[in-house]
Amino acid sequence: MLKLDLLYRTQRVALYTLFGCLSIDAAYAEFLEESNTSIYLRNFYNERDYEDTKHDLGSWSQAASGRFESGYSDTALQVGLDFGFQYALRLNNRYDERLDTVFKYDKSEAQQARDYLKLGATLKLKYQNTELKVGELFPKTPVLFIDDSRQLVTTYAGVMLESQDIQNLKLSAGRFTHVNARDDDEYRKFTLGNSTDPNKRSDGLNFIGLDYKFTPNFTGSYWFGQLEDIYQQHYFNAVYTEKVNETKLKVDARYFNYKEDGDAYFGNIDVQSLGLQASAQHGPNTFLAGVQKHMGEDNIPLLNGYVPQGYLQTWSAIAFYKAKEFTWHALYSYDFKDHGVPGLKLTLRYLNGSDIYRAGFKDNKETEKNLIVNYTVPEGRLKGLGVEWRYIDANIKYGVGNLPGRDFVENRFITTYTFKF
């Protein structure tokens, strides 16, 4: 800890010296005084065992991520700067020659990298309740979403504006131009799936989003995304919440609509999706159930770099994104704080997808079961230390092409800890 404290003090001295050399006056004092610096450690082990095959996947690795988030200058147009790094080191050699979707994979060498590093910086400009960010971005939106389900987190390059100057309305707009995938250390243009065709790369994803609070209990959203020359996306959402005695109730409806855009690099795209789910939380118990139906001739379009569509209510290990698929799902979660174990939580989840469209295949279906155990140390010297075990059991009737489905069982063990300065 002494070394970390010395590092932090040295960093602050260096930054103050830099601003002094640039003759920046006291208006920029809060840039440093209100800053936050953290180091995030993550040990990640995962192993996916496919049924009736020796082609199992997995890896064990250690990561360290650092983040400096500045305050804002005391000026009319406030200025800030964030920068950070993500570094992962593979600890085992078992899967050197196999793509595991966790580590950077060198196709020319046909092996995983031993380690990889991500770097990024973000310029922040703020005026009243409107903020513009340029550079490395971590969106969690209906049009683009980060992926933190493996070792390092997906990041994006672009510009994003968020404004809450109008009462009850949050306005979001911007443009993303590149993705730095969870298993990559380079920013790449957007395309669909695993396409390697250089002529099917989009120049960018433009978007606008409106989130409005109609009443304290009812909110609605509309988002539009244009992935240039590939697709256009419309997203609608309505959420109603209510509290009955000690029970919190929530109903959430979501609708997606995708169509081709511009030069239509991937041809016509025709897919709509409607999801409805309800949840109830009473004391330590949470219950959730829902249904989702895809319509149209195509799968939900997914971007390169394993980019998730986190706003699909059924998003999971096998995603449930296929053409015409009908999915019902249920979740139960229990918090053990009332049993004298604060920080311990158990989650059970089941998803069942059917009516999947594929020419020549009947009764196409898939299911997934999840068991998730989380524990976070609530107090003491190890406060914030987190441990997670995630068990996934997936059954897929039909796989890629004419191959049978690749049923698998996957275990993930994750340990995390954050140092804040």
Phi, psi and omega in degrees: 000328179297319180294320179295320179296319178296320178299317181295315180297319179298319178299315181296318179298317181297318181292318177299319179297319179299311180295326178296318180295331180272004178060039178273129188276190186296345179299339183259009182299320182291342175306320180264319184297327181261013183281161176228137177232135182215153172238127183246122180253137181217121173258125189229122175237129173218146178216124178250116181257114178275141181288138176059034176205154177265003184274058179280155183235154175162172177194165176230129187209163176237135180233152172225128179236135178242145182217126171250121178241113184284164166279201180239148176294151180271065181229168181302310171262105185284141184238138176215167181213130174244146171209156183196178177218157172226128181226135179230139179236125178284132185261346180240163181245006189296325188246037184305327189256013183234139173291123182243004180064010177251312183256153176304135184241126180265106183293325181294326179266349181056047177201160176286153172286152177287326178205168174202159190224136174244138176232148179197159178214151182224124173272133181242131176234129186226135174224115184053243182255026178240130182230136177244129177241136181229130178122228180284129184232151181234067186287146169231079187229167177294340182265336179202140188217142177285164176235110177246025183276352177242216188277300179260156188268139172300138173230166182225157174250136179165203180224137183217130179246136174229131182226135175232034180287337176264128184304132177072000181243132171247121179254129177234141179201159177160198183209125173257137183245333184216156176240137172248098190294164182299333182247031185219161176236017179233148174275129183232154177292159181282144169209189179255142173053228182257024182298133176248008181287115181295343180273001180242036178258131180275149178282344178167166178245113178264146184206158170214140182223140179234120176241119187235136178260100183288317177219171176302340183251351187228124178233154178220156182219147168223130178230142175234132177231138177236106172272102193307127178068014176233296179207163168244142183232133171244139180224129176237144181214138175225131182229131176237131178237151180206149176243121179246108188057244181257011183253128177264123182249147180212133174239130188227118178245136182224143180222131176243147173218123180242136173222157179294159181227143171055236182285356174049063182305331181249024178076193180293140177237125183221100179205137173230154180217134179235127180231142178220127178219155179226147180223155177221129177242123179225111183060231181277357185261135172231128177242140178216138176214149181195170176227153179214136180229127174264142180231158183103182189264354189235163171289159169302124182291128180245142186275163178296156178082024178058033179294124182278162167251082189294347179272354168290128185294342180255014182300134185197198182297321179254004163076323180055056185241010191278159186303131176063012183292135172252126183233133167244146186212155181214150182217141172227134180227143180226131178259123187272013182298328180285352177254020176081014179233069178298139181099348180262130182219138179242134179229132175241135182219141178224135178229139182226115181249135180217179179062025181292133182272122168208124184304130177087359181239131180247157177053045181279125183209168178204150178222158177214136176241136178236137169234121185233126177240122179241140172220128177236125180297119188278339184201174180092189185293335180259020180306130180097348176294126183241144178227135179223136169241125179237120179251128183233128177237111185243135177236119185235118187291313181239134180263213182280142179062230179259013181282151174291167179297150181253084176297144179210158171238132183231138174239135175235130175238123186230131174237131184228153174203140181240128171263124176247136183248000000 
